[in-house]
Amino acid sequence: MITVLSGGTGTPKLLQGIKEIVDSKDLSIIVNTLENDYFSGVYVSADIDTVLYTMADMINDETWYGVKNDTFVTNERLAELSSPELLRIGDIDRATKIQKTMLMQDHSLEESVDIQRRQMGIKSKIIPMSNENSQIKIITDIGELEFHDFLIKYASQPEVLDVVFSDVSPAEGVIDTIKKSDAVIIGPSNPITSILPIISLEGVKEALKDTCVIAVSPIIGNDSVSGPASKFMKALGIEVSSLGVAELYKDFLDIMVIDNKDENLEKDLGKIINKVIITNTIMNDLDAKINLAEIILDGILQ
Ligand code: GDP
């Protein structure tokens, strides 16, 4: 069995490739929940929903948020009523979020997501990293901001001084799933706001040490491929490069996949990680996604 640790953009791209070559029944995905919160009266677990839609072939893979070809009738009506939404939620996407909110009256988040993935015909397990509510604050030069305010209202523009998030306990399936895995893939997700929250859960690092762990770097050169990862890494004093990412994961990482453009890092990376794979890591189309997935699986098997 293969387990993937995921956020909501880079790793879902890779999942589109992995799902073409791995039997979905043999795949589990542990997803970041740090940014989950209530918006517009519904529970929003953006990364989980992105993974659900990716695995159900419904994802809007231009924005990596919401459902492809969704309509926005409710969102537009709310704006007309002078109650504009911070998150632009589509109508079909809103149904997913309403259903999850309803399910969560009687079930944990983990159980609710399991019910939803089955109803969407997804055979892979999708496991929220935690059932507990968490908080993440971005400390910036204009003050302390909620994560979504930083990302959407301020378009990730403020200078970031620190990123702080609350401690939560792992959901029931997390440790067990990692322990039962033949390998764990850390996708190219934001190391600070998507992966660090998962690996900081009690028992996760210890479980990862006992299995083969392979990570794809979300950083090429000295910048992230997209999003604010480089700002967050800099704020935490982590070098913005694949070396910085490797330093963060080195206690349990066996194999690191970096982009062709970073081949000059091979020697330095080799000092802290057993094996380095150099390839194209930019996933612009399905061929590139499948190709990267195949290289990762080959790396695990060798
Ligand atoms: P979020 O939850 O929306 O922040 O998304 P993730 O944490 O899953 O992913 C964001 C990270 O994915 C960013 O740091 C990007 O640099 C990285 N990323 C996005 N697309 C690609 C890609 O095609 N290749 C690589 N190597 N990284 C990517």
GROMACS .gro file of C-alpha atoms and ligand atoms in nm:
model
  330
    1MET     CA    1   0.000   0.000   0.000
    2ILE     CA    2   0.114   0.354  -0.082
    3THR     CA    3   0.027   0.656   0.132
    4VAL     CA    4   0.048   1.014   0.005
    5LEU     CA    5   0.069   1.322   0.230
    6SER     CA    6  -0.116   1.607   0.063
    7GLY     CA    7  -0.207   1.973   0.061
    8GLY     CA    8  -0.437   2.124  -0.197
    9THR     CA    9  -0.243   2.211  -0.516
   10GLY     CA   10   0.095   2.050  -0.589
   11THR     CA   11   0.021   1.702  -0.452
   12PRO     CA   12  -0.326   1.676  -0.614
   13LYS     CA   13  -0.150   1.735  -0.949
   14LEU     CA   14   0.076   1.438  -0.871
   15LEU     CA   15  -0.227   1.233  -0.756
   16GLN     CA   16  -0.371   1.270  -1.106
   17GLY     CA   17  -0.062   1.085  -1.229
   18ILE     CA   18  -0.045   0.832  -0.944
   19LYS     CA   19  -0.410   0.730  -0.988
   20GLU     CA   20  -0.338   0.632  -1.349
   21ILE     CA   21  -0.074   0.377  -1.249
   22VAL     CA   22  -0.158   0.262  -0.893
   23ASP     CA   23  -0.469   0.058  -0.813
   24SER     CA   24  -0.687   0.308  -0.623
   25LYS     CA   25  -0.763   0.046  -0.357
   26ASP     CA   26  -0.391   0.039  -0.271
   27LEU     CA   27  -0.370   0.414  -0.219
   28SER     CA   28  -0.438   0.622   0.096
   29ILE     CA   29  -0.415   0.998   0.112
   30ILE     CA   30  -0.359   1.185   0.440
   31VAL     CA   31  -0.468   1.545   0.396
   32ASN     CA   32  -0.387   1.869   0.575
   33THR     CA   33  -0.676   2.014   0.780
   34LEU     CA   34  -0.499   2.312   0.935
   35GLU     CA   35  -0.688   2.575   0.736
   36ASN     CA   36  -1.035   2.421   0.788
   37ASP     CA   37  -1.298   2.662   0.918
   38TYR     CA   38  -1.659   2.772   0.879
   39PHE     CA   39  -1.733   3.011   0.593
   40SER     CA   40  -2.077   3.123   0.468
   41GLY     CA   41  -2.239   2.893   0.725
   42VAL     CA   42  -2.068   2.574   0.603
   43TYR     CA   43  -1.761   2.377   0.708
   44VAL     CA   44  -1.486   2.432   0.451
   45SER     CA   45  -1.205   2.176   0.431
   46ALA     CA   46  -1.049   2.309   0.114
   47ASP     CA   47  -0.759   2.064   0.079
   48ILE     CA   48  -0.979   1.762   0.154
   49ASP     CA   49  -1.239   1.870  -0.101
   50THR     CA   50  -0.968   1.931  -0.361
   51VAL     CA   51  -0.841   1.575  -0.304
   52LEU     CA   52  -1.199   1.436  -0.319
   53TYR     CA   53  -1.264   1.617  -0.650
   54THR     CA   54  -0.923   1.516  -0.789
   55MET     CA   55  -0.986   1.148  -0.716
   56ALA     CA   56  -1.345   1.173  -0.854
   57ASP     CA   57  -1.221   1.348  -1.174
   58MET     CA   58  -1.430   1.657  -1.090
   59ILE     CA   59  -1.157   1.904  -0.991
   60ASN     CA   60  -1.128   2.248  -1.144
   61ASP     CA   61  -0.763   2.200  -1.230
   62GLU     CA   62  -0.710   2.556  -1.338
   63THR     CA   63  -0.762   2.694  -0.987
   64TRP     CA   64  -0.719   2.369  -0.786
   65TYR     CA   65  -1.023   2.479  -0.592
   66GLY     CA   66  -1.380   2.364  -0.641
   67VAL     CA   67  -1.553   2.171  -0.919
   68LYS     CA   68  -1.488   2.199  -1.292
   69ASN     CA   69  -1.762   2.393  -1.480
   70ASP     CA   70  -1.945   2.477  -1.156
   71THR     CA   71  -2.205   2.756  -1.146
   72PHE     CA   72  -2.210   3.040  -0.892
   73VAL     CA   73  -2.581   3.123  -0.853
   74THR     CA   74  -2.577   3.123  -0.471
   75ASN     CA   75  -2.246   3.309  -0.453
   76GLU     CA   76  -2.378   3.584  -0.686
   77ARG     CA   77  -2.711   3.610  -0.501
   78LEU     CA   78  -2.527   3.653  -0.170
   79ALA     CA   79  -2.328   3.940  -0.323
   80GLU     CA   80  -2.655   4.101  -0.447
   81LEU     CA   81  -2.785   4.075  -0.091
   82SER     CA   82  -2.476   4.264   0.030
   83SER     CA   83  -2.331   3.950   0.196
   84PRO     CA   84  -2.036   3.877  -0.034
   85GLU     CA   85  -1.844   3.559   0.042
   86LEU     CA   86  -1.472   3.565   0.125
   87LEU     CA   87  -1.440   3.226  -0.046
   88ARG     CA   88  -1.607   3.206  -0.387
   89ILE     CA   89  -1.796   2.877  -0.345
   90GLY     CA   90  -1.960   2.718  -0.652
   91ASP     CA   91  -2.306   2.557  -0.634
   92ILE     CA   92  -2.200   2.191  -0.667
   93ASP     CA   93  -1.901   2.253  -0.440
   94ARG     CA   94  -2.138   2.410  -0.186
   95ALA     CA   95  -2.349   2.090  -0.188
   96THR     CA   96  -2.037   1.890  -0.088
   97LYS     CA   97  -1.969   2.139   0.190
   98ILE     CA   98  -2.332   2.142   0.311
   99GLN     CA   99  -2.336   1.761   0.314
  100LYS     CA  100  -2.012   1.750   0.513
  101THR     CA  101  -2.150   2.004   0.762
  102MET     CA  102  -2.467   1.793   0.800
  103LEU     CA  103  -2.272   1.467   0.838
  104MET     CA  104  -2.050   1.627   1.101
  105GLN     CA  105  -2.349   1.674   1.331
  106ASP     CA  106  -2.334   1.297   1.397
  107HIS     CA  107  -1.990   1.194   1.272
  108SER     CA  108  -1.627   1.295   1.305
  109LEU     CA  109  -1.463   1.474   1.010
  110GLU     CA  110  -1.279   1.148   0.932
  111GLU     CA  111  -1.605   0.949   0.917
  112SER     CA  112  -1.781   1.223   0.720
  113VAL     CA  113  -1.505   1.233   0.456
  114ASP     CA  114  -1.511   0.852   0.436
  115ILE     CA  115  -1.887   0.860   0.368
  116GLN     CA  116  -1.839   1.130   0.104
  117ARG     CA  117  -1.553   0.956  -0.079
  118ARG     CA  118  -1.755   0.632  -0.098
  119GLN     CA  119  -2.057   0.819  -0.234
  120MET     CA  120  -1.831   0.980  -0.495
  121GLY     CA  121  -1.711   0.634  -0.603
  122ILE     CA  122  -1.355   0.686  -0.475
  123LYS     CA  123  -1.183   0.361  -0.377
  124SER     CA  124  -0.875   0.521  -0.219
  125LYS     CA  125  -0.894   0.613   0.149
  126ILE     CA  126  -0.891   0.988   0.215
  127ILE     CA  127  -0.794   1.061   0.574
  128PRO     CA  128  -0.806   1.409   0.732
  129MET     CA  129  -0.488   1.458   0.937
  130SER     CA  130  -0.700   1.551   1.242
  131ASN     CA  131  -1.060   1.564   1.360
  132GLU     CA  132  -0.984   1.861   1.583
  133ASN     CA  133  -1.031   2.225   1.496
  134SER     CA  134  -0.705   2.406   1.449
  135GLN     CA  135  -0.591   2.761   1.403
  136ILE     CA  136  -0.325   2.907   1.181
  137LYS     CA  137  -0.210   3.269   1.193
  138ILE     CA  138   0.019   3.447   0.955
  139ILE     CA  139   0.216   3.715   1.139
  140THR     CA  140   0.290   3.991   0.889
  141ASP     CA  141   0.424   4.346   0.870
  142ILE     CA  142   0.060   4.468   0.874
  143GLY     CA  143  -0.037   4.255   1.174
  144GLU     CA  144  -0.166   3.907   1.256
  145LEU     CA  145  -0.382   3.767   0.974
  146GLU     CA  146  -0.613   3.467   0.941
  147PHE     CA  147  -0.475   3.230   0.677
  148HIS     CA  148  -0.755   3.288   0.423
  149ASP     CA  149  -0.742   3.665   0.474
  150PHE     CA  150  -0.368   3.657   0.400
  151LEU     CA  151  -0.421   3.437   0.095
  152ILE     CA  152  -0.734   3.592  -0.056
  153LYS     CA  153  -0.801   3.940   0.087
  154TYR     CA  154  -0.435   4.039   0.085
  155ALA     CA  155  -0.334   3.815  -0.211
  156SER     CA  156  -0.029   3.684  -0.015
  157GLN     CA  157   0.131   4.029  -0.055
  158PRO     CA  158   0.226   4.128   0.306
  159GLU     CA  159   0.574   4.051   0.430
  160VAL     CA  160   0.557   3.737   0.647
  161LEU     CA  161   0.735   3.745   0.985
  162ASP     CA  162   0.611   3.417   1.131
  163VAL     CA  163   0.361   3.136   1.082
  164VAL     CA  164   0.201   2.986   1.394
  165PHE     CA  165  -0.044   2.701   1.421
  166SER     CA  166  -0.209   2.507   1.700
  167ASP     CA  167  -0.121   2.154   1.810
  168VAL     CA  168  -0.385   1.894   1.725
  169SER     CA  169  -0.407   1.516   1.765
  170PRO     CA  170  -0.389   1.285   1.463
  171ALA     CA  171  -0.716   1.139   1.334
  172GLU     CA  172  -0.762   0.768   1.412
  173GLY     CA  173  -0.645   0.635   1.077
  174VAL     CA  174  -0.328   0.843   1.041
  175ILE     CA  175  -0.058   0.648   1.230
  176ASP     CA  176  -0.204   0.308   1.146
  177THR     CA  177  -0.216   0.390   0.775
  178ILE     CA  178   0.147   0.508   0.769
  179LYS     CA  179   0.258   0.196   0.961
  180LYS     CA  180   0.080  -0.034   0.714
  181SER     CA  181   0.229   0.143   0.409
  182ASP     CA  182   0.506   0.002   0.193
  183ALA     CA  183   0.604   0.361   0.113
  184VAL     CA  184   0.495   0.716   0.189
  185ILE     CA  185   0.508   0.984  -0.078
  186ILE     CA  186   0.531   1.345   0.038
  187GLY     CA  187   0.392   1.534  -0.259
  188PRO     CA  188   0.519   1.873  -0.374
  189SER     CA  189   0.304   2.064  -0.126
  190ASN     CA  190   0.371   2.374   0.081
  191PRO     CA  191   0.628   2.247   0.337
  192ILE     CA  192   0.512   2.492   0.606
  193THR     CA  193   0.133   2.508   0.584
  194SER     CA  194   0.053   2.167   0.430
  195ILE     CA  195   0.324   1.913   0.525
  196LEU     CA  196   0.469   2.049   0.854
  197PRO     CA  197   0.123   2.029   1.021
  198ILE     CA  198   0.098   1.658   0.923
  199ILE     CA  199   0.452   1.560   1.026
  200SER     CA  200   0.416   1.756   1.353
  201LEU     CA  201   0.129   1.530   1.468
  202GLU     CA  202   0.222   1.309   1.760
  203GLY     CA  203   0.369   0.979   1.639
  204VAL     CA  204   0.391   1.067   1.269
  205LYS     CA  205   0.768   1.124   1.247
  206GLU     CA  206   0.835   0.799   1.438
  207ALA     CA  207   0.601   0.606   1.204
  208LEU     CA  208   0.768   0.764   0.898
  209LYS     CA  209   1.114   0.656   1.020
  210ASP     CA  210   1.004   0.292   0.989
  211THR     CA  211   0.892   0.314   0.627
  212CYS     CA  212   1.037   0.422   0.292
  213VAL     CA  213   0.965   0.795   0.250
  214ILE     CA  214   1.008   0.978  -0.080
  215ALA     CA  215   0.945   1.352  -0.120
  216VAL     CA  216   0.906   1.570  -0.428
  217SER     CA  217   1.039   1.922  -0.379
  218PRO     CA  218   0.786   2.205  -0.432
  219ILE     CA  219   1.079   2.446  -0.469
  220ILE     CA  220   1.276   2.494  -0.790
  221GLY     CA  221   1.581   2.718  -0.768
  222ASN     CA  222   1.502   2.967  -0.493
  223ASP     CA  223   1.126   2.997  -0.535
  224SER     CA  224   0.809   2.790  -0.507
  225VAL     CA  225   0.641   2.678  -0.830
  226SER     CA  226   0.326   2.860  -0.708
  227GLY     CA  227   0.182   3.007  -0.388
  228PRO     CA  228   0.345   3.159  -0.080
  229ALA     CA  229   0.567   2.863   0.032
  230SER     CA  230   0.889   3.060  -0.017
  231LYS     CA  231   0.762   3.350   0.199
  232PHE     CA  232   0.665   3.109   0.477
  233MET     CA  233   0.998   2.921   0.462
  234LYS     CA  234   1.195   3.245   0.475
  235ALA     CA  235   0.992   3.366   0.776
  236LEU     CA  236   1.077   3.043   0.964
  237GLY     CA  237   1.447   3.078   0.881
  238ILE     CA  238   1.448   2.784   0.639
  239GLU     CA  239   1.657   2.819   0.322
  240VAL     CA  240   1.425   2.857   0.022
  241SER     CA  241   1.558   2.570  -0.190
  242SER     CA  242   1.525   2.193  -0.220
  243LEU     CA  243   1.804   2.178   0.040
  244GLY     CA  244   1.586   2.371   0.285
  245VAL     CA  245   1.297   2.130   0.220
  246ALA     CA  246   1.528   1.829   0.268
  247GLU     CA  247   1.653   1.974   0.600
  248LEU     CA  248   1.292   1.991   0.718
  249TYR     CA  249   1.225   1.623   0.630
  250LYS     CA  250   1.574   1.473   0.682
  251ASP     CA  251   1.496   1.278   1.003
  252PHE     CA  252   1.275   1.034   0.812
  253LEU     CA  253   1.337   1.102   0.440
  254ASP     CA  254   1.496   0.828   0.226
  255ILE     CA  255   1.462   0.968  -0.127
  256MET     CA  256   1.430   1.326  -0.254
  257VAL     CA  257   1.306   1.411  -0.602
  258ILE     CA  258   1.431   1.746  -0.734
  259ASP     CA  259   1.394   1.926  -1.063
  260ASN     CA  260   1.647   1.909  -1.349
  261LYS     CA  261   1.714   2.279  -1.292
  262ASP     CA  262   1.850   2.196  -0.943
  263GLU     CA  263   2.097   1.926  -1.047
  264ASN     CA  264   2.377   2.135  -0.891
  265LEU     CA  265   2.227   2.051  -0.547
  266GLU     CA  266   2.280   1.674  -0.589
  267LYS     CA  267   2.610   1.663  -0.398
  268ASP     CA  268   2.494   1.870  -0.099
  269LEU     CA  269   2.161   1.684  -0.084
  270GLY     CA  270   2.348   1.352  -0.097
  271LYS     CA  271   2.513   1.447   0.234
  272ILE     CA  272   2.179   1.448   0.419
  273ILE     CA  273   1.953   1.213   0.211
  274ASN     CA  274   2.029   0.856   0.097
  275LYS     CA  275   1.914   0.897  -0.260
  276VAL     CA  276   1.844   1.192  -0.489
  277ILE     CA  277   1.642   1.163  -0.811
  278ILE     CA  278   1.673   1.441  -1.070
  279THR     CA  279   1.394   1.478  -1.324
  280ASN     CA  280   1.133   1.719  -1.460
  281THR     CA  281   0.902   1.798  -1.167
  282ILE     CA  282   0.684   2.058  -1.340
  283MET     CA  283   0.345   1.894  -1.393
  284ASN     CA  284   0.186   2.094  -1.673
  285ASP     CA  285  -0.002   1.806  -1.837
  286LEU     CA  286  -0.115   1.450  -1.767
  287ASP     CA  287   0.192   1.298  -1.937
  288ALA     CA  288   0.423   1.494  -1.704
  289LYS     CA  289   0.214   1.386  -1.402
  290ILE     CA  290   0.221   1.016  -1.500
  291ASN     CA  291   0.591   1.037  -1.582
  292LEU     CA  292   0.674   1.183  -1.239
  293ALA     CA  293   0.452   0.923  -1.068
  294GLU     CA  294   0.634   0.641  -1.256
  295ILE     CA  295   0.976   0.779  -1.157
  296ILE     CA  296   0.865   0.794  -0.791
  297LEU     CA  297   0.738   0.434  -0.795
  298ASP     CA  298   1.058   0.315  -0.965
  299GLY     CA  299   1.257   0.500  -0.698
  300ILE     CA  300   1.063   0.322  -0.423
  301LEU     CA  301   1.106  -0.023  -0.581
  302GLN     CA  302   1.482   0.004  -0.643
  303GDP     P1  303  -0.211   2.454  -0.104
  303GDP     O1  304  -0.277   2.369  -0.001
  303GDP     O2  305  -0.302   2.514  -0.207
  303GDP     O3  306  -0.108   2.549  -0.048
  303GDP     O4  307  -0.130   2.353  -0.196
  303GDP     P2  308  -0.014   2.253  -0.167
  303GDP     O5  309   0.045   2.275  -0.034
  303GDP     O6  310  -0.056   2.114  -0.204
  303GDP     O7  311   0.084   2.293  -0.283
  303GDP     C1  312   0.150   2.414  -0.296
  303GDP     C2  313   0.290   2.386  -0.342
  303GDP     O8  314   0.288   2.307  -0.462
  303GDP     C3  315   0.364   2.513  -0.377
  303GDP     O9  316   0.471   2.526  -0.285
  303GDP     C4  317   0.418   2.488  -0.519
  303GDP    O10  318   0.553   2.526  -0.529
  303GDP     C5  319   0.400   2.340  -0.540
  303GDP     N1  320   0.369   2.305  -0.679
  303GDP     C6  321   0.260   2.339  -0.750
  303GDP     N2  322   0.267   2.287  -0.874
  303GDP     C7  323   0.384   2.218  -0.881
  303GDP     C8  324   0.449   2.144  -0.985
  303GDP    O11  325   0.399   2.127  -1.097
  303GDP     N3  326   0.571   2.089  -0.954
  303GDP     C9  327   0.632   2.105  -0.832
  303GDP     N4  328   0.751   2.050  -0.812
  303GDP     N5  329   0.573   2.175  -0.733
  303GDP    C10  330   0.451   2.230  -0.758
   0.00000   0.00000   0.00000
